[in-house]
PDB file of C-alpha atoms and ligand atoms in Angstrom:
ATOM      1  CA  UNK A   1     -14.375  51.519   3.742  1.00 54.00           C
ATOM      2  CA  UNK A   2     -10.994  52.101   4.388  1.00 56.00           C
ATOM      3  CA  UNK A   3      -8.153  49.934   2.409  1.00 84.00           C
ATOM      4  CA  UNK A   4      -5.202  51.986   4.062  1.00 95.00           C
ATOM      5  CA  UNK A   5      -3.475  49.998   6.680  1.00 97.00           C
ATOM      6  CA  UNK A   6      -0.797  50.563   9.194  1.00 98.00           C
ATOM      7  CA  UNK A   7       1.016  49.016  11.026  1.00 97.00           C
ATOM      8  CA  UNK A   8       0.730  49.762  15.077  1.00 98.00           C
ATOM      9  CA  UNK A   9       3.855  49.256  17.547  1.00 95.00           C
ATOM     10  CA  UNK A  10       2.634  48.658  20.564  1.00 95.00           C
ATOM     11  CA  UNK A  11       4.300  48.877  24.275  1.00 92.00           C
ATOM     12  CA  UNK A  12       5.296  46.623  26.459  1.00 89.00           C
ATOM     13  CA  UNK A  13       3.007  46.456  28.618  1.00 90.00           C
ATOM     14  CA  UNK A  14      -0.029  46.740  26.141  1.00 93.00           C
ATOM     15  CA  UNK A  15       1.182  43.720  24.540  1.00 94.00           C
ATOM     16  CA  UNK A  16      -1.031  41.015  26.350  1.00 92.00           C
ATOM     17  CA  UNK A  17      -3.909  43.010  25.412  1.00 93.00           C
ATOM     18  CA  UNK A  18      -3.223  42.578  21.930  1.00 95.00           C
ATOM     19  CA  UNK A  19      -2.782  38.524  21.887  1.00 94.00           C
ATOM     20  CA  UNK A  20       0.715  39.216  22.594  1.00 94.00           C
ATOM     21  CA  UNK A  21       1.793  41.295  19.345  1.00 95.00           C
ATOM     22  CA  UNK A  22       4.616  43.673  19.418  1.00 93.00           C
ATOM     23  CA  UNK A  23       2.660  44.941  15.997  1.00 95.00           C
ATOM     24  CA  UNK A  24      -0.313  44.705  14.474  1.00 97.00           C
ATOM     25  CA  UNK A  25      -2.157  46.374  11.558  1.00 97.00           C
ATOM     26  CA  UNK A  26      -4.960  48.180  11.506  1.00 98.00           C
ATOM     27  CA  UNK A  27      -6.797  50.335   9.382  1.00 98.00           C
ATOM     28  CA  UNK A  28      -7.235  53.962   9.036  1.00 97.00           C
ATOM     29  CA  UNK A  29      -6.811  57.172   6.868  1.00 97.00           C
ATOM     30  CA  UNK A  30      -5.855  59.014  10.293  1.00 98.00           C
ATOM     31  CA  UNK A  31      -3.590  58.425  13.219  1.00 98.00           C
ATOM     32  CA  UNK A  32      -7.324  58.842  15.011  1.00 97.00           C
ATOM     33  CA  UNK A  33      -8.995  56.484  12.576  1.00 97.00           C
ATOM     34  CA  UNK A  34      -6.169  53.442  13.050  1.00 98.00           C
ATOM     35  CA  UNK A  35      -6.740  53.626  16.721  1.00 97.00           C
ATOM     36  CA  UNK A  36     -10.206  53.206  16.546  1.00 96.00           C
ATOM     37  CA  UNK A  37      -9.884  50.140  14.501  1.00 97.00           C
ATOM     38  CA  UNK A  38      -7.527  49.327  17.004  1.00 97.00           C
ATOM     39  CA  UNK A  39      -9.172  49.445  19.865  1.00 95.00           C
ATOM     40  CA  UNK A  40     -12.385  47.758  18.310  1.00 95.00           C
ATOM     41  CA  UNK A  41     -10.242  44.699  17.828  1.00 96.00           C
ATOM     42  CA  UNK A  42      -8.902  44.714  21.160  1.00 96.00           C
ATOM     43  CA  UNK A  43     -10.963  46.744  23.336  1.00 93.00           C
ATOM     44  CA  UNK A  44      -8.861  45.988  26.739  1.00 92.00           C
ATOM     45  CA  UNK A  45      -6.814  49.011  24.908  1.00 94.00           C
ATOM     46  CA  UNK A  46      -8.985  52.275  24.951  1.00 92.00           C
ATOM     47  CA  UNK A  47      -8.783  53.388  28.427  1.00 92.00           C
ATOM     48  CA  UNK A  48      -5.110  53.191  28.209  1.00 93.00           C
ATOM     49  CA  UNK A  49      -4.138  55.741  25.207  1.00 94.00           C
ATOM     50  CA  UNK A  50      -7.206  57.588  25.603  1.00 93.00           C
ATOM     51  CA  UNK A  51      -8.976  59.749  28.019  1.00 92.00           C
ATOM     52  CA  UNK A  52     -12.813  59.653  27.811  1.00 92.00           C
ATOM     53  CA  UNK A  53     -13.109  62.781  25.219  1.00 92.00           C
ATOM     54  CA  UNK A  54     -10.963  60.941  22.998  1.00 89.00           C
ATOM     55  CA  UNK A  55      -7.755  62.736  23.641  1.00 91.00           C
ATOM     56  CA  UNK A  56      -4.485  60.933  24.123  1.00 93.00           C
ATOM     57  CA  UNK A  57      -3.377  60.682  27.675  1.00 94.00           C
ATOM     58  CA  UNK A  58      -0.305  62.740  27.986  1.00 92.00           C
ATOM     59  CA  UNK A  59       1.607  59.618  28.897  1.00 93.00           C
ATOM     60  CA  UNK A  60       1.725  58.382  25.817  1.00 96.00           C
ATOM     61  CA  UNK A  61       3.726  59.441  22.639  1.00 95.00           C
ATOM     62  CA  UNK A  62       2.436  58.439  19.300  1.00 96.00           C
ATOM     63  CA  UNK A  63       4.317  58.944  16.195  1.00 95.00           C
ATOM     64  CA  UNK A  64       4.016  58.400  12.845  1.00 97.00           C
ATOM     65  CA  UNK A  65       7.192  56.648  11.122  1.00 94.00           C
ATOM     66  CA  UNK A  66       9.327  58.904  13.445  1.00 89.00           C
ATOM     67  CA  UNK A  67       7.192  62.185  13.770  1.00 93.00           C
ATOM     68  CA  UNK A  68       5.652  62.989  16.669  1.00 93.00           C
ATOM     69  CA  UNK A  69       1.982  63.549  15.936  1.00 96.00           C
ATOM     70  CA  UNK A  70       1.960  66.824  18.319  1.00 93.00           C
ATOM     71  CA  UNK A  71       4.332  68.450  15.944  1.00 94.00           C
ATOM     72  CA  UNK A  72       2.018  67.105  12.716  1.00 97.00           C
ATOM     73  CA  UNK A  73      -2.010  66.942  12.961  1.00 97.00           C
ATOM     74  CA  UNK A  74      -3.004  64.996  16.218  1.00 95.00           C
ATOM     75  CA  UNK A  75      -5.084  62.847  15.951  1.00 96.00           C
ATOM     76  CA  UNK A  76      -6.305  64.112  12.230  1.00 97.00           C
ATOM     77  CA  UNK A  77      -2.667  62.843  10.896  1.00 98.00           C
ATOM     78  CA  UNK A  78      -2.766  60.971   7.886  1.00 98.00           C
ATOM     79  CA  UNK A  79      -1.395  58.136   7.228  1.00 98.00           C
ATOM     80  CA  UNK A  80      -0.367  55.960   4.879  1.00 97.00           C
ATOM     81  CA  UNK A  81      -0.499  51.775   3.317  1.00 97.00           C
ATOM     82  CA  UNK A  82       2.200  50.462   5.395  1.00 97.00           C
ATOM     83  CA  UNK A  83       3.269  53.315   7.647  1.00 98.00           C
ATOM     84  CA  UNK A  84       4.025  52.256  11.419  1.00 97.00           C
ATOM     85  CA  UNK A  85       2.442  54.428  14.192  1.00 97.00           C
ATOM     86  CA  UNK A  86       4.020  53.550  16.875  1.00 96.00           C
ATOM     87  CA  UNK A  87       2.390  53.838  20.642  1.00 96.00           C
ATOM     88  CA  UNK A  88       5.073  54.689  22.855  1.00 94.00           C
ATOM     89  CA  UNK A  89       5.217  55.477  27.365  1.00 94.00           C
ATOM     90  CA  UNK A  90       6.162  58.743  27.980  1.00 95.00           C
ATOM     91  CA  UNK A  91       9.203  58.250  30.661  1.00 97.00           C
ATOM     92  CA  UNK A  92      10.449  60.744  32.797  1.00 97.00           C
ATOM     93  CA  UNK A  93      11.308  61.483  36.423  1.00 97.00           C
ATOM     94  CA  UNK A  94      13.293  63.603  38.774  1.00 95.00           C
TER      95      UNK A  94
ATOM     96  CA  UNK B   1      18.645  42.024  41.259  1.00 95.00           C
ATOM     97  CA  UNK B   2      20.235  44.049  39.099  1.00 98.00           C
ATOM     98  CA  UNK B   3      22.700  42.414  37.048  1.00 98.00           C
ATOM     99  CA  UNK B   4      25.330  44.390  34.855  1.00 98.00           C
ATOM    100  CA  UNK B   5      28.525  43.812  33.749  1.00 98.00           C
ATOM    101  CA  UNK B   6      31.356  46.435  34.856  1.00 97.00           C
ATOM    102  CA  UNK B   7      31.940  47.603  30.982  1.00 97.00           C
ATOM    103  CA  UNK B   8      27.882  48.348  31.244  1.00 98.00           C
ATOM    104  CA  UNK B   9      28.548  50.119  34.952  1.00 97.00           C
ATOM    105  CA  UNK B  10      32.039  52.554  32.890  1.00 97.00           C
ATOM    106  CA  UNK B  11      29.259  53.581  30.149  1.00 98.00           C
ATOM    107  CA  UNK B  12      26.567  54.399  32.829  1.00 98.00           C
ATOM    108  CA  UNK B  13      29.149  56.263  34.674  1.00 97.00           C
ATOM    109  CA  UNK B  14      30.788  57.942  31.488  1.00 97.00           C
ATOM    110  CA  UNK B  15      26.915  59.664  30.511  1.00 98.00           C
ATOM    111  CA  UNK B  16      26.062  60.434  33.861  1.00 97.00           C
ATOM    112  CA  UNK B  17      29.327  62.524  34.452  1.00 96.00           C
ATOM    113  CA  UNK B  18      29.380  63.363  30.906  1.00 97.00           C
ATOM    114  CA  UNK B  19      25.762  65.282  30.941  1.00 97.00           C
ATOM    115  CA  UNK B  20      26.417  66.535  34.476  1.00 96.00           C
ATOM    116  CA  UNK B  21      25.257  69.049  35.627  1.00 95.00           C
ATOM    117  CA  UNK B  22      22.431  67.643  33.756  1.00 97.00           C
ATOM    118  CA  UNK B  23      20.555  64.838  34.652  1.00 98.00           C
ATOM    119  CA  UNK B  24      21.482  61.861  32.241  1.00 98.00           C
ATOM    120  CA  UNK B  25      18.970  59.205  31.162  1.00 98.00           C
ATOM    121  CA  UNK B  26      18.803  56.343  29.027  1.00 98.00           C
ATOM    122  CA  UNK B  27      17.556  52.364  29.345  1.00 98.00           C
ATOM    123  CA  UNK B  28      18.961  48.760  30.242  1.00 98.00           C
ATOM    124  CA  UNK B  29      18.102  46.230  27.716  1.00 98.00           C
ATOM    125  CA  UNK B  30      18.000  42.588  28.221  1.00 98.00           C
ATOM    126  CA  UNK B  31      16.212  39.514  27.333  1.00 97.00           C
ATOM    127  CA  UNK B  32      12.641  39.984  28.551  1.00 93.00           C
ATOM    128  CA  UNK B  33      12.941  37.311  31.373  1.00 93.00           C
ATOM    129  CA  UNK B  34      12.811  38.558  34.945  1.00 90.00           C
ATOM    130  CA  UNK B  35      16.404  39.009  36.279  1.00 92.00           C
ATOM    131  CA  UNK B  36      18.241  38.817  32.849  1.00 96.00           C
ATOM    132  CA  UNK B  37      21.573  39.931  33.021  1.00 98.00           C
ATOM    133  CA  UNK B  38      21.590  44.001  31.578  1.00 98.00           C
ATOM    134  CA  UNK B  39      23.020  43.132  27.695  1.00 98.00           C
ATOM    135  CA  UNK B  40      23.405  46.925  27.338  1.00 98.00           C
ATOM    136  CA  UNK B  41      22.555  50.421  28.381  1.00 98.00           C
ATOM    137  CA  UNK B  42      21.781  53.227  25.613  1.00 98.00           C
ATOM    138  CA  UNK B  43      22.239  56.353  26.402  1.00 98.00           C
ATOM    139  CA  UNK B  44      18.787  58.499  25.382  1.00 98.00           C
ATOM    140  CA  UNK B  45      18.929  61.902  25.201  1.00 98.00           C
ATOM    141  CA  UNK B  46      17.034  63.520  28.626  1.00 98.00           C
ATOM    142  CA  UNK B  47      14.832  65.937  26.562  1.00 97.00           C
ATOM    143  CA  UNK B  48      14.261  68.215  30.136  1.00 97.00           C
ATOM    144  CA  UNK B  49      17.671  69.461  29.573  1.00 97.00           C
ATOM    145  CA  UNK B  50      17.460  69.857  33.606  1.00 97.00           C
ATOM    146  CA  UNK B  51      19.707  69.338  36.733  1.00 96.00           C
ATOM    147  CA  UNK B  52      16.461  68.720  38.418  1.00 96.00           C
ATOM    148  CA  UNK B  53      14.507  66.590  36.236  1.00 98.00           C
ATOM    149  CA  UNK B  54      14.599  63.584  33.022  1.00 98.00           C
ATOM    150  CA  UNK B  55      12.458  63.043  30.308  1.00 98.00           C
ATOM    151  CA  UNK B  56      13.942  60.213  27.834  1.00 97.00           C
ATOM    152  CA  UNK B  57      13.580  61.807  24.671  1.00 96.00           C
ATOM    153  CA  UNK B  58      10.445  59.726  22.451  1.00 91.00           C
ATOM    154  CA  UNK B  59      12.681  59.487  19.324  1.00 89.00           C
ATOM    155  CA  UNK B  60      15.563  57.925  21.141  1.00 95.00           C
ATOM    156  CA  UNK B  61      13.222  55.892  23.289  1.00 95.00           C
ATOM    157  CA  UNK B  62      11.320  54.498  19.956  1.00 91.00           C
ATOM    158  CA  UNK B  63      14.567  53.795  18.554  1.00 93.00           C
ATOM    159  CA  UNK B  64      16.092  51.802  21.013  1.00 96.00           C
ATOM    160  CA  UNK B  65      13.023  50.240  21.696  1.00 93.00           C
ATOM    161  CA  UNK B  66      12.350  49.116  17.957  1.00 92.00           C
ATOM    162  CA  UNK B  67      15.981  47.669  17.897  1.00 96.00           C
ATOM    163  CA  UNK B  68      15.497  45.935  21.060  1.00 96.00           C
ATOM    164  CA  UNK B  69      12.070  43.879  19.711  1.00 93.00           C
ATOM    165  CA  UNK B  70      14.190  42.891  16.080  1.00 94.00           C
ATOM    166  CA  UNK B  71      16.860  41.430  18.409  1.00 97.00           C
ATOM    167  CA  UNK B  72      14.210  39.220  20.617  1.00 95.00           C
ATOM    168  CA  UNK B  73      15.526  41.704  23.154  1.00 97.00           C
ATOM    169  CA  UNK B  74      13.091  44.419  25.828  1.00 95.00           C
ATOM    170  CA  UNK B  75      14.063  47.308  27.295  1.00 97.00           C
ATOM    171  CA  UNK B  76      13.850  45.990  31.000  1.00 97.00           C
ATOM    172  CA  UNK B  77      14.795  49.217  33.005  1.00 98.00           C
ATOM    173  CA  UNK B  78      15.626  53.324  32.958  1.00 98.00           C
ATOM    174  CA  UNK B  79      18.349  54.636  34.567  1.00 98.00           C
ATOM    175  CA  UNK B  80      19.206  58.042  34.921  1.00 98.00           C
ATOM    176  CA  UNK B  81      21.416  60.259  37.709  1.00 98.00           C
ATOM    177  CA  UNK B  82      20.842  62.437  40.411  1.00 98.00           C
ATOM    178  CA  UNK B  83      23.514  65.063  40.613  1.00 95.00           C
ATOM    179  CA  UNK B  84      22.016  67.205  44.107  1.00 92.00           C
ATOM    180  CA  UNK B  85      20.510  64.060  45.827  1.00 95.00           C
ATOM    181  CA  UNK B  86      20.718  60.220  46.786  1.00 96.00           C
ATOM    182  CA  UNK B  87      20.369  57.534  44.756  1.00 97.00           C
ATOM    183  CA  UNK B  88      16.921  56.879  45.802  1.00 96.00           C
ATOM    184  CA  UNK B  89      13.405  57.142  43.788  1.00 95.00           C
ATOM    185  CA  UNK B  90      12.182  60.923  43.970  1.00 94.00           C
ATOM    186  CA  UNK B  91       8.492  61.048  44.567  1.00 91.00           C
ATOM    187  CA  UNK B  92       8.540  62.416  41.193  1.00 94.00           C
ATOM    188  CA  UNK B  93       9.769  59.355  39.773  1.00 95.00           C
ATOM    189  CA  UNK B  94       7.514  56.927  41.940  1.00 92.00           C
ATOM    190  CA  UNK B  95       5.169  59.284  40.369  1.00 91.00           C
ATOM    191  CA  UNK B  96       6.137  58.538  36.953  1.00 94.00           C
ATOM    192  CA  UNK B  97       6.827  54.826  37.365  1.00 94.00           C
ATOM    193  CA  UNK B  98       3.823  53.624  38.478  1.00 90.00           C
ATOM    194  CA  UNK B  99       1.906  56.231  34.985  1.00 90.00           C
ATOM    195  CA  UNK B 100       0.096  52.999  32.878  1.00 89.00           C
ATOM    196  CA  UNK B 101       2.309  52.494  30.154  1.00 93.00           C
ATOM    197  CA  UNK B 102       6.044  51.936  32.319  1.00 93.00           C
ATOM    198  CA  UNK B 103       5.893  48.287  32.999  1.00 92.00           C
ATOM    199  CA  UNK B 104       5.759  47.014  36.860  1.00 90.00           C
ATOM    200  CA  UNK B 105       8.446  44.941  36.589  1.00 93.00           C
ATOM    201  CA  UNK B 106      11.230  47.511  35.015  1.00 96.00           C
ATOM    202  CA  UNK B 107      14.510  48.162  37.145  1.00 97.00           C
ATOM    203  CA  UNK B 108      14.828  51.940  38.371  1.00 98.00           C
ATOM    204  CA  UNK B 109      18.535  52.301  38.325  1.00 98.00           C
ATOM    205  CA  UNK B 110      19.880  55.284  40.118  1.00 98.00           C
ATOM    206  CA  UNK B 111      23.372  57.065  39.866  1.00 98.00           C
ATOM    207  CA  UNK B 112      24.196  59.454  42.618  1.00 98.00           C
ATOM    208  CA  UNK B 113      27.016  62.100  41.884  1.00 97.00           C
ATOM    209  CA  UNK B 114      25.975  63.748  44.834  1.00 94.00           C
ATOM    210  CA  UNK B 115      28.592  63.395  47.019  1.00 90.00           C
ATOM    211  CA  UNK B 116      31.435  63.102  44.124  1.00 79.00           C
ATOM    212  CA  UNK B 117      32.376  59.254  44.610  1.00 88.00           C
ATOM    213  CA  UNK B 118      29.169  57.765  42.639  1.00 94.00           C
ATOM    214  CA  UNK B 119      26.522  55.164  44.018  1.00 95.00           C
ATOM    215  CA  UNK B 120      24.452  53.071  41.604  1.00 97.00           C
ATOM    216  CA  UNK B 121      21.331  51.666  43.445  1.00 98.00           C
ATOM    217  CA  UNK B 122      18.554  50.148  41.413  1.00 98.00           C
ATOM    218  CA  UNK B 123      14.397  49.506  42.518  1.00 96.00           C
ATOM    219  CA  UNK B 124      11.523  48.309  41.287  1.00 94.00           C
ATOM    220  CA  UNK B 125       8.978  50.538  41.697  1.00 92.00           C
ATOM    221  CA  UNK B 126       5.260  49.787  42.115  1.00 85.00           C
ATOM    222  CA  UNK B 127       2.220  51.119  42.634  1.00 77.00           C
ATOM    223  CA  UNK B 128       1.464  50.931  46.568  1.00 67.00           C
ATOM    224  CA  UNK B 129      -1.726  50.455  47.772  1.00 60.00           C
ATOM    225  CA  UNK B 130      -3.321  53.460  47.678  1.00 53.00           C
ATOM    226  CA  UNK B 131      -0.765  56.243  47.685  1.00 54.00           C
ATOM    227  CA  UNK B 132       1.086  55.378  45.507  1.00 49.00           C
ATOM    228  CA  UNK B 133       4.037  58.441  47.346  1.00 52.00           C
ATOM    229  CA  UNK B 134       4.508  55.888  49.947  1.00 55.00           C
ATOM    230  CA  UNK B 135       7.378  54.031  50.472  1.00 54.00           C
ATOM    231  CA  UNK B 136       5.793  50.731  50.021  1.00 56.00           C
ATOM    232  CA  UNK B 137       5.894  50.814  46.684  1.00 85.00           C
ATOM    233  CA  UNK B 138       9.665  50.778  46.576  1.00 91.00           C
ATOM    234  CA  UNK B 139      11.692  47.954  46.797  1.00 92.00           C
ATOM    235  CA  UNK B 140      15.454  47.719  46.683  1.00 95.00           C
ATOM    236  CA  UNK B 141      17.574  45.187  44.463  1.00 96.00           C
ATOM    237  CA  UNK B 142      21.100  44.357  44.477  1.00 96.00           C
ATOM    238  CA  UNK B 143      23.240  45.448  42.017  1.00 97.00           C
ATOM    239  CA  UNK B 144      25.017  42.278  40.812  1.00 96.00           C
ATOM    240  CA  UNK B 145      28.320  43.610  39.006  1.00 94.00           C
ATOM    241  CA  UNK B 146      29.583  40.691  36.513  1.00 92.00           C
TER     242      UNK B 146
HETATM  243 ZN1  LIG C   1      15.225  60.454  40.094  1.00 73.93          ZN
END
């Protein structure tokens, strides 16, 4: 059993899926682990960041206190008590 | 409707034609309520480094979005130029606004430097029925300066 815990920012628009929260905490030794716990407290989340292999969607940016996880480990990032991972809409256009 | 006030409109204006011939990005915040008037615009770095294209760059975006939620403020919008065409929603950004994670209700400013005397023009973008490339999806608001 786990006893690290983050702390998730979540996006706007992922918010009433969450009760509402801008953050919540969840538990995890990984970036991959935290989002599991995640999304097993609020399920309405899963199809959103992830695809059905369990990769992150490429519209979405997670980081780890302000590291991108595709510059550190993916989804096999670790984490640690009190760090925020932060879910985050990739914007662009033309 | 797209309020801003005219100091918000000169720092639009001053990162468009300062990143030209880039593109120039960045995002309106306000108090989450539909229609609040535009508190400020941050500039975000447009990580495309393009003429053609804009990507807000994450860190920028996480930053300004973190600061906005500690201030019981949202980012309510993107705005970003278009320095060959009008100020009008490319299919690549209907494309873009309607991707799962860019809220429904966010204003799509636009600033034209096409033509040398700028235009700012601002939508909401949503996902038509269907094809989402059709114009139905794109509605025009007035841009309310204050
Ligand atoms: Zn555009």
């Amino acid at each position: 059993m786990s006893s690290t815990t983050a702390l998730v920012r979540l996006p706007t628009v992922l918010r009433p899926q969450a009760g509402g929260n801008t953050t919540v905490n969840a538990e995890g030794e990984t970036v991959g682990e935290v989002l599991s716990t995640l999304v097993s407290t609020y399920p309405g989340l899963g199809p959103t960041i992830l695809d059905d292999d369990g990769d992150v969607r490429k519209f979405v940016n997670l980081y780890v206190n302000d590291e991108d996880i595709r510059f550190l480990d993916q989804l096999d990032t670790t984490v640690a008590d009190g760090d925020e991972v932060a879910i985050l809409p990739a914007v662009a256009g033309g | 409707m797209l309020n801003v006030s005219r100091q918000t409109w000169l720092e639009i204006l001053a990162e468009a034609w300062g990143s030209y011939p880039n593109e120039a990005c960045g995002v309106l915040v306000a108090r989450p309520e539909i229609d609040s008037p535009i508190v400020r615009f941050e500039p975000i770095v447009n990580a495309a480094d393009s003429s053609r294209v804009f990507t807000l760059d994450p860190m920028g975006y996480m930053k300004a979005e973190r600061r906005a939620d500690d201030e019981g403020l949202a980012i309510v919008g993107v705005v970003h130029s278009h320095t060959h065409t009008a100020a009008y929603p490319s299919p690549t950004d209907v494309d873009e606004a309607t991707k799962p994670l860019v809220p429904p209700t966010w204003h799509w400013a636009i600033v034209s430097l096409a033509w040398g005397f700028p235009e700012l023009r601002s939508f909401r973008v949503t996902p038509g029925t269907g094809d989402t490339m059709t114009a139905a999806g794109i509605v025009e608001e007035r841009v309310w300066l204050s």
